[in-house]
Coordinates of C-alpha atoms in Angstrom, one line a residue:
X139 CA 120.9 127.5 107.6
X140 CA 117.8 128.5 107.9
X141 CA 117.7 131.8 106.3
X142 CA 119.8 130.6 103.1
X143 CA 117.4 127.4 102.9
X144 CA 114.7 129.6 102.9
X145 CA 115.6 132.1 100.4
X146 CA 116.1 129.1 98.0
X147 CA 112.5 127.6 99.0
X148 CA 111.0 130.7 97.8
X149 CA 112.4 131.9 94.8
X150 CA 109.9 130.3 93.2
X151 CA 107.1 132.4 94.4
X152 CA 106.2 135.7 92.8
X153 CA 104.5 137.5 95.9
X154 CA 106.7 138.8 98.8
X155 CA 103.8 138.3 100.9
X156 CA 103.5 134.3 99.8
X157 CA 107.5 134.1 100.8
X158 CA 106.7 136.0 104.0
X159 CA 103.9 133.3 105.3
X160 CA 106.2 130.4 103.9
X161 CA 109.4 131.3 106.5
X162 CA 106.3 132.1 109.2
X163 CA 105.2 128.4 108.6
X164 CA 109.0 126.9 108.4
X165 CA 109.9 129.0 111.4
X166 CA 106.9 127.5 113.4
X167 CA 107.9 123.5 112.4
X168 CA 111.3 124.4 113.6
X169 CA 109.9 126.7 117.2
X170 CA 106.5 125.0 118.0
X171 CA 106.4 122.3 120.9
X172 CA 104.4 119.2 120.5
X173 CA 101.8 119.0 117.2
X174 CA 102.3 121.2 113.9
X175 CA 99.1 122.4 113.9
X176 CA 98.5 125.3 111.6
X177 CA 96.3 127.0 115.4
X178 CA 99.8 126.1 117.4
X179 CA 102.3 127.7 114.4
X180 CA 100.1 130.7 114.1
X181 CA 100.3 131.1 118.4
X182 CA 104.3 131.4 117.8
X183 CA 104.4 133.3 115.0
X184 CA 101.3 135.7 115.0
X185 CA 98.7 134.7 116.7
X186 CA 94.4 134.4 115.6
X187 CA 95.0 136.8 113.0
X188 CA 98.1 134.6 111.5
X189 CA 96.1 131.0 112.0
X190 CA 93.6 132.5 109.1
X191 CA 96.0 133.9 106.7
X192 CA 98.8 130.5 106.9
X193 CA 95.6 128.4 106.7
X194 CA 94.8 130.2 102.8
X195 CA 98.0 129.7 102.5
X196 CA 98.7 126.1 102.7
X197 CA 95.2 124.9 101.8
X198 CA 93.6 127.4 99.6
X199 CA 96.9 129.2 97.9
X200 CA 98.0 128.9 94.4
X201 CA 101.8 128.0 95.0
X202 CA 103.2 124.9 93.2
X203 CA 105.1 122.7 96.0
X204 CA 107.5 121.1 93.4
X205 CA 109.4 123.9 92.6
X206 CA 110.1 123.9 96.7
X207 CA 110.4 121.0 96.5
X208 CA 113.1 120.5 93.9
X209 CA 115.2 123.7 95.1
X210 CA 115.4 121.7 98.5
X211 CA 116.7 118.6 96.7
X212 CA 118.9 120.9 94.7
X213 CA 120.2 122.8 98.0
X214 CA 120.8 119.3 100.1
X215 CA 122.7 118.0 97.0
X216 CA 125.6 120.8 97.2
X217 CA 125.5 120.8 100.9
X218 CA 125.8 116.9 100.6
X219 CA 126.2 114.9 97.8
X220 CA 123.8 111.8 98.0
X221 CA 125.1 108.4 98.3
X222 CA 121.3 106.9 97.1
X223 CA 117.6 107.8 96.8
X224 CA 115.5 106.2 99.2
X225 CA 111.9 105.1 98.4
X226 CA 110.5 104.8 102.2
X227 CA 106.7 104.5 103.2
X228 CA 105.1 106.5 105.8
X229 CA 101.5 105.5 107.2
X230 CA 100.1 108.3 108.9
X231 CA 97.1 107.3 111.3
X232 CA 93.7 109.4 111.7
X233 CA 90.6 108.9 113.1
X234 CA 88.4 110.8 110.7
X235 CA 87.0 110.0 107.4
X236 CA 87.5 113.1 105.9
X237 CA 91.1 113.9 105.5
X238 CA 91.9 113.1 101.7
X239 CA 93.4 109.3 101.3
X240 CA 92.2 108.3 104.2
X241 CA 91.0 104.2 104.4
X242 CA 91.9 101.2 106.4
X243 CA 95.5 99.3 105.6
X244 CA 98.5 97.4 107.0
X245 CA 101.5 98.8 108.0
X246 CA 104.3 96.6 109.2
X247 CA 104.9 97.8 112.6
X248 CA 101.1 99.3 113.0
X249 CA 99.5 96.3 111.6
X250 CA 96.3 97.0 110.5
X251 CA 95.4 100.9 111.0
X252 CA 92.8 103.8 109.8
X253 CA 94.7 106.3 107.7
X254 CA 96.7 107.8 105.1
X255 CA 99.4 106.2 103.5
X256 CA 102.7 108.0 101.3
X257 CA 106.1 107.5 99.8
X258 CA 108.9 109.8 100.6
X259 CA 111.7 110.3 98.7
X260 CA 114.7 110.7 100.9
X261 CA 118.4 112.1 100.4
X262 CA 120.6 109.8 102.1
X263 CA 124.2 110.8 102.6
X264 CA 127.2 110.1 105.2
X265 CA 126.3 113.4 107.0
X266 CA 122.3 114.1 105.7
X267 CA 119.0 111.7 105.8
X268 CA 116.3 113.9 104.8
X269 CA 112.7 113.5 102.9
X270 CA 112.7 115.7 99.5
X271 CA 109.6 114.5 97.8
X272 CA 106.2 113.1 98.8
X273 CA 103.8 111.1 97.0
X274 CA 100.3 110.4 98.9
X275 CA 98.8 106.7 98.0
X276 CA 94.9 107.1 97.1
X277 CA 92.9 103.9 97.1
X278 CA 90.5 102.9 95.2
X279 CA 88.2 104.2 97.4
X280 CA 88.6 107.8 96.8
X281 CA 89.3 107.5 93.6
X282 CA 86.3 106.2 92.1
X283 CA 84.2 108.4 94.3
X284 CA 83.7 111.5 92.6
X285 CA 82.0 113.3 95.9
X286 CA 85.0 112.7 98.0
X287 CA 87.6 113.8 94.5
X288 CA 85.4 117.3 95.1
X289 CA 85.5 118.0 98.7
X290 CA 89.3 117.1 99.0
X291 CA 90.4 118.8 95.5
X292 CA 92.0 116.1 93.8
X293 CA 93.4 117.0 90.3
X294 CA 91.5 115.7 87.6
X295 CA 95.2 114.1 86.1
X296 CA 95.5 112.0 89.5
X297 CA 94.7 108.6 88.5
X298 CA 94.4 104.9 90.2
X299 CA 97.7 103.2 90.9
X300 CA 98.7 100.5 93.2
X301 CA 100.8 101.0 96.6
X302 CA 103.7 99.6 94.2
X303 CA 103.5 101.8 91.5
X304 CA 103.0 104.8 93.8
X305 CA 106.0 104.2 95.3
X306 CA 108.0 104.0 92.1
X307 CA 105.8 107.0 90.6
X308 CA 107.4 109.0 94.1
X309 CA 110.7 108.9 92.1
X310 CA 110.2 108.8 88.6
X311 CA 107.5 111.0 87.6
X312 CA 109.4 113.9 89.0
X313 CA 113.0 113.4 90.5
X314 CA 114.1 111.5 87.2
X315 CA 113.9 115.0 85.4
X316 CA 114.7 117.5 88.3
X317 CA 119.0 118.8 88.1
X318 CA 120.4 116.3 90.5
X319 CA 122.8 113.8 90.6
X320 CA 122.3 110.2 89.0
X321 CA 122.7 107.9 91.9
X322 CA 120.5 104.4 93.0
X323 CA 117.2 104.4 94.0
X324 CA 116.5 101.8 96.7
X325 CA 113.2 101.2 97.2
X326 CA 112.1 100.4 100.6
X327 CA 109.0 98.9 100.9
X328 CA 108.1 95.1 98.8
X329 CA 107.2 95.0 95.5
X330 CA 105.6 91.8 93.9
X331 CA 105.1 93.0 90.1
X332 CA 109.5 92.8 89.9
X333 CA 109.3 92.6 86.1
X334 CA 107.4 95.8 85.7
X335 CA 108.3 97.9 88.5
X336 CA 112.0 97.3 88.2
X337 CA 111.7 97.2 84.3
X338 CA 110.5 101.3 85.1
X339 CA 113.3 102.3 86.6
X340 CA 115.5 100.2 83.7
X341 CA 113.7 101.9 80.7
X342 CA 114.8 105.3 82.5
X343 CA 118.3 104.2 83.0
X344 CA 118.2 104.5 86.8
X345 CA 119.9 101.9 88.6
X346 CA 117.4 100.6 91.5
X347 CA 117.3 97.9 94.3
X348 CA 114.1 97.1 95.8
X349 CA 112.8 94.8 98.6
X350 CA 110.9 91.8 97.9
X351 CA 109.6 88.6 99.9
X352 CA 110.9 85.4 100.2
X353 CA 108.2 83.9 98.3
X354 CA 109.0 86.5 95.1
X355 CA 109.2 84.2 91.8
X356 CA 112.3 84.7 90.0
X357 CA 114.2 82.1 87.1
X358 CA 117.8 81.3 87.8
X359 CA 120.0 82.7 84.7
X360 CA 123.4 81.5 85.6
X361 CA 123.7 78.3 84.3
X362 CA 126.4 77.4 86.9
X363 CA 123.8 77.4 89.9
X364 CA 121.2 74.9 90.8
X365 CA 117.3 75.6 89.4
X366 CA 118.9 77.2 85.5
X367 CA 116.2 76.0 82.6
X368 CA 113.8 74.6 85.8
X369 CA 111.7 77.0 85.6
X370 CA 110.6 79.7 88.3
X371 CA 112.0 79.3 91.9
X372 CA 110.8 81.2 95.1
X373 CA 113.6 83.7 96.1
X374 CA 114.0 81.4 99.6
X375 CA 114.3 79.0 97.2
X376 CA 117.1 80.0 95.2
X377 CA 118.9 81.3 98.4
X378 CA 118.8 78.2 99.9
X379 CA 120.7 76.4 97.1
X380 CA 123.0 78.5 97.2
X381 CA 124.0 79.4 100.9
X382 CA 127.8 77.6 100.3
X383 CA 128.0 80.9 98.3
X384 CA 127.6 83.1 100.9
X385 CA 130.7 85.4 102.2
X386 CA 131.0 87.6 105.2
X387 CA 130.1 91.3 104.0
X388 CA 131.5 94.6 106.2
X389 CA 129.0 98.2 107.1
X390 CA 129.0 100.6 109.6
X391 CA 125.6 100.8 111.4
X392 CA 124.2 104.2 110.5
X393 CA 121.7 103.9 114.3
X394 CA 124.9 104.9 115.5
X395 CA 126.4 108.4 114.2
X396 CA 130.1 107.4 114.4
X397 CA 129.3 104.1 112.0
X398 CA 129.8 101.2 114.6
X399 CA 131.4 98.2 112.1
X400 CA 129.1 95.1 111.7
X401 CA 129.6 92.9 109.3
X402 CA 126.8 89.6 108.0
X403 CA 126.6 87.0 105.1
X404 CA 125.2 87.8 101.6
X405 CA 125.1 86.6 98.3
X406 CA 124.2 88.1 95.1
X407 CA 123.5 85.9 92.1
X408 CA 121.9 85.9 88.6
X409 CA 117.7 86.1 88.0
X410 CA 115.3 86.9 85.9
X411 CA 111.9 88.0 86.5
X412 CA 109.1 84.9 86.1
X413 CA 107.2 85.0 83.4
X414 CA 103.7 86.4 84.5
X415 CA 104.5 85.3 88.4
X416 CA 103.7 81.3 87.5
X417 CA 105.5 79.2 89.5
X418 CA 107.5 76.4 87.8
X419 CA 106.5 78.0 84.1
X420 CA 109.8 77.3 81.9
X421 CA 111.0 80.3 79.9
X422 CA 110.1 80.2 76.3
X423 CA 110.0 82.0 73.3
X424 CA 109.1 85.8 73.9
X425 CA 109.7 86.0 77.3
X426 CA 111.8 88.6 77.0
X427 CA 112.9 88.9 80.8
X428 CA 115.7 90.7 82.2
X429 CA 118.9 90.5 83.7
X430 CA 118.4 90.9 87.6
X431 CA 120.2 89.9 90.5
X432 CA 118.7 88.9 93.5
X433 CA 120.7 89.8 97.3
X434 CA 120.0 87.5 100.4
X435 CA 121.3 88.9 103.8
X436 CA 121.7 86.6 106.6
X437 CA 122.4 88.1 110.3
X438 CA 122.4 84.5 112.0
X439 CA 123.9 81.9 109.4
X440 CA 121.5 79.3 110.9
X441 CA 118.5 80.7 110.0
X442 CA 116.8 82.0 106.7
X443 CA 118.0 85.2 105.1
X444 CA 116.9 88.4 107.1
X445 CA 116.3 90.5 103.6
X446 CA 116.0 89.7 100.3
X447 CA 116.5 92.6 97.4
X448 CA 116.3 92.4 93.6
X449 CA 118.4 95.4 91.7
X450 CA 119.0 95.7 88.1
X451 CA 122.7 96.8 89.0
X452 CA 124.1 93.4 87.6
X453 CA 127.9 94.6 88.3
X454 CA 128.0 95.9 91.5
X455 CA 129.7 94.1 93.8
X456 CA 127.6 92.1 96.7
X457 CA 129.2 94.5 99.5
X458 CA 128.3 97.4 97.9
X459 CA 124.6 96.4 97.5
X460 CA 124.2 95.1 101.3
X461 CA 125.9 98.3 101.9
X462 CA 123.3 100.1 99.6
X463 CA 120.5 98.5 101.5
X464 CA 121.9 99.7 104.9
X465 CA 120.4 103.4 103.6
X466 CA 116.7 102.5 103.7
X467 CA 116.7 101.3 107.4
X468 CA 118.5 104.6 108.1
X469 CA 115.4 106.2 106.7
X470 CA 112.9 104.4 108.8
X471 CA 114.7 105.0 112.2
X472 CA 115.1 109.1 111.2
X473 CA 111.2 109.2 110.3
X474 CA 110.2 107.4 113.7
X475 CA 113.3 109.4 115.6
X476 CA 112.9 112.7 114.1
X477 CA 109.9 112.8 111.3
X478 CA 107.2 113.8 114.6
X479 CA 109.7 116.4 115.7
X480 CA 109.3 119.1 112.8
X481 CA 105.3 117.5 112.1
X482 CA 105.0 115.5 109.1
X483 CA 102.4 113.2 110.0
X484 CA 100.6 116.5 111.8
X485 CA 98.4 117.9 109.1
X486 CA 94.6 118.4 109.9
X487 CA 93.5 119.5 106.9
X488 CA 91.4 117.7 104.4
X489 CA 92.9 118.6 101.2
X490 CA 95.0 117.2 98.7
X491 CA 96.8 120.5 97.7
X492 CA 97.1 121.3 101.5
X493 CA 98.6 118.3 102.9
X494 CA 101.2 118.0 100.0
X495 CA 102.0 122.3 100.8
X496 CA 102.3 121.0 104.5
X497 CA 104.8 117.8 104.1
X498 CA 106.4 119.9 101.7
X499 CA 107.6 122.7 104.4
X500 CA 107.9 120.1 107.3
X501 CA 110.7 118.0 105.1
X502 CA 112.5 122.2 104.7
X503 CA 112.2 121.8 108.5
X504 CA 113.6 118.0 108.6
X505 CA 116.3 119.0 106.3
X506 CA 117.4 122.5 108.5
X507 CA 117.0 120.0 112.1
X508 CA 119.1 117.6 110.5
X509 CA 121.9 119.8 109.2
X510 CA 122.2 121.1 112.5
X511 CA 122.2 117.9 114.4
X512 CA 124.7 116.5 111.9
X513 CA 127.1 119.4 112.3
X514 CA 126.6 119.3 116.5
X515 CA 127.6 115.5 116.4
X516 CA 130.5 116.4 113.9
X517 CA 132.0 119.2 116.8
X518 CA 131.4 116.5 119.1
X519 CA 133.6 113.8 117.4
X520 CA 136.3 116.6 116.5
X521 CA 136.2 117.3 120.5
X522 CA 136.6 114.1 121.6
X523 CA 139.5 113.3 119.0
X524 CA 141.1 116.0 120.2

């Protein structure tokens, strides 16, 4: 696969010698052992001379990544169409000061950590979970320092924006318009602003389902539950009142490669958005909110809900959505499982326009180590059918 991914990368580049130093780099992802250093891929592929010409080349270079980056979503889709879009975050830990984005944050399995911080976009399929498109979160921090902007050449047109609007930006200010297929966006990390973020995605007409917490306030628009006209619930809340509701949900657990069945309890029912977040404010005249649902998830029926997810897919039935869902945990076991192997976390570099050239050739990697895993455990299952 390599060679046919490749030539697709790289059509978009005028000079031979730019495709050249693009399949050196892909090549070394794919050959180098332990960290993707640009030193350790220029050792497999060319040695000192190579480390100073694929260093121009992904830091100082005038390619555009998104044309790469939009013939790889393009190849992966006719390999294997996409059953959703996941939105997944990926912290990136560093010890320096230097490298662009870098600032203290909280990640739910680091907890609090010194790095960088970015949204992937990943391709999920039955047979290929791969990233496609990167967006790099830069606080505050960098952004309103105009010494740092310098040093790590951010773009003038690269402006402040929250975690949550970074990870919605990841999607839809570049995959909304490249040629792929329309299919859901689930969004993998919380969102608290549900009105505007998920409003986004609505305006565009793309379907969406994104993770919140249990203290998230919605309003109750199905006047047949418990809390309609009482003004805004939390989302525990509104789960709770309606846990009689709940109905036993089937999905194959994609850890395992031959979809293990499982099965939980979910419910989907009717919300709106609160009006400006205010708990217990009753709608009123120009509230204007949406038509939501909100999707609880409980593994033990005894306890709380285990996930909670608001979508602006209103008639989609409950099993689909939990099996929807089931997509974004996929992409969080790959990029701990697999995301080190090809080096996306393994830039050194300090620039902006380097470290997106870099994540852009490790997810060609990803995608090319995937594809041939997928099609290894495929032979595998025919051979022991057989």
């Amino acid at each position: 696969m390599t060679d046919e991914l490749a030539g697709a990368l790289f059509a978009s580049f005028a000079r031979r010698d730019q495709r050249k130093k693009g399949e050196q780099y892909l090549r070394g992802l794919l050959k180098v052992q332990g960290r993707k250093s640009i030193r350790n891929i220029a050792a497999q592929v060319g040695g000192p001379a190579a480390e100073q010409s694929l260093h121009h080349f992904i830091s100082s270079s005038t390619w555009d990544w998104m044309p790469v980056r939009e013939a790889l979503a393009v190849h992966l889709a006719q390999l294997s169409a996409p059953q959703a879009w996941v939105v997944h975050p990926m912290s990136i830990p560093k010890a320096g000061e230097q490298t662009v984005g870098v600032d203290y944050g909280l990640d739910p399995c680091l907890g609090v950590f010194r790095g960088q911080r970015a949204f992937g976009v990943w391709h999920a399929s039955e047979t290929l979970n791969t990233p496609v498109n990167w967006r790099l979160y830069l606080p505050d921090s960098w952004m309103r320092d105009e010494t740092r902007r310098r040093r790590a050449e951010i773009p003038e047109e690269v402006g402040e924006e929250t975690l949550e609007e970074c990870a919605a930006a990841a999607f839809l200010e570049s995959m909304g318009s490249w040629r792929l297929p329309s299919r859901p966006v689930v969004l993998n990390t919380y969102i608290d602003r549900v009105e505007s973020t998920i409003g986004r995605f609505t305006d565009a007409g793309i379907p969406v389902i994104a993770r919140i917490g249990d203290s998230s306030q919605l309003m109750v628009h199905d006047p047949a539950l418990p809390g309609y006209g009482g003004g805004a619930l939390t989302a525990g809340q509104i789960l709770a009142s309606v846990k009689g509701l709940r109905r036993p949900v089937e999905w194959a657990d994609q850890i395992d490669p031959y979809g293990v069945p499982r099965s939980s309890l979910a419910v989907a029912v009717r919300v709106g958005a609160a009006p400006g977040g205010v708990r217990g404010r009753r709608p009123g005249h120009g509230d204007g909110v949406r038509d939501l649902r909100l999707l609880g998830e409980w593994q033990d029926p005894l306890r709380s809900p285990g996930a909670f997810w608001v979508t602006n897919m209103v008639s989609v039935p409950t099993s689909a959505l939990v099996r929807l869902t089931k997509l974004g945990g996929r992409a969080c076991r790959d990029l701990s499982a697999a995301g080190e192997d090809v080096g996306l976390k393994d830039f050194e570099g300090r620039s902006f326009r380097g470290w997106h050239r870099h994540v852009t050739l490790a997810s060609a990697a990803y995608a090319i180590a995937a594809y041939t895993r997928a099609h290894r455990r495929s032979r595998e299952y025919v051979a022991r059918s057989a």
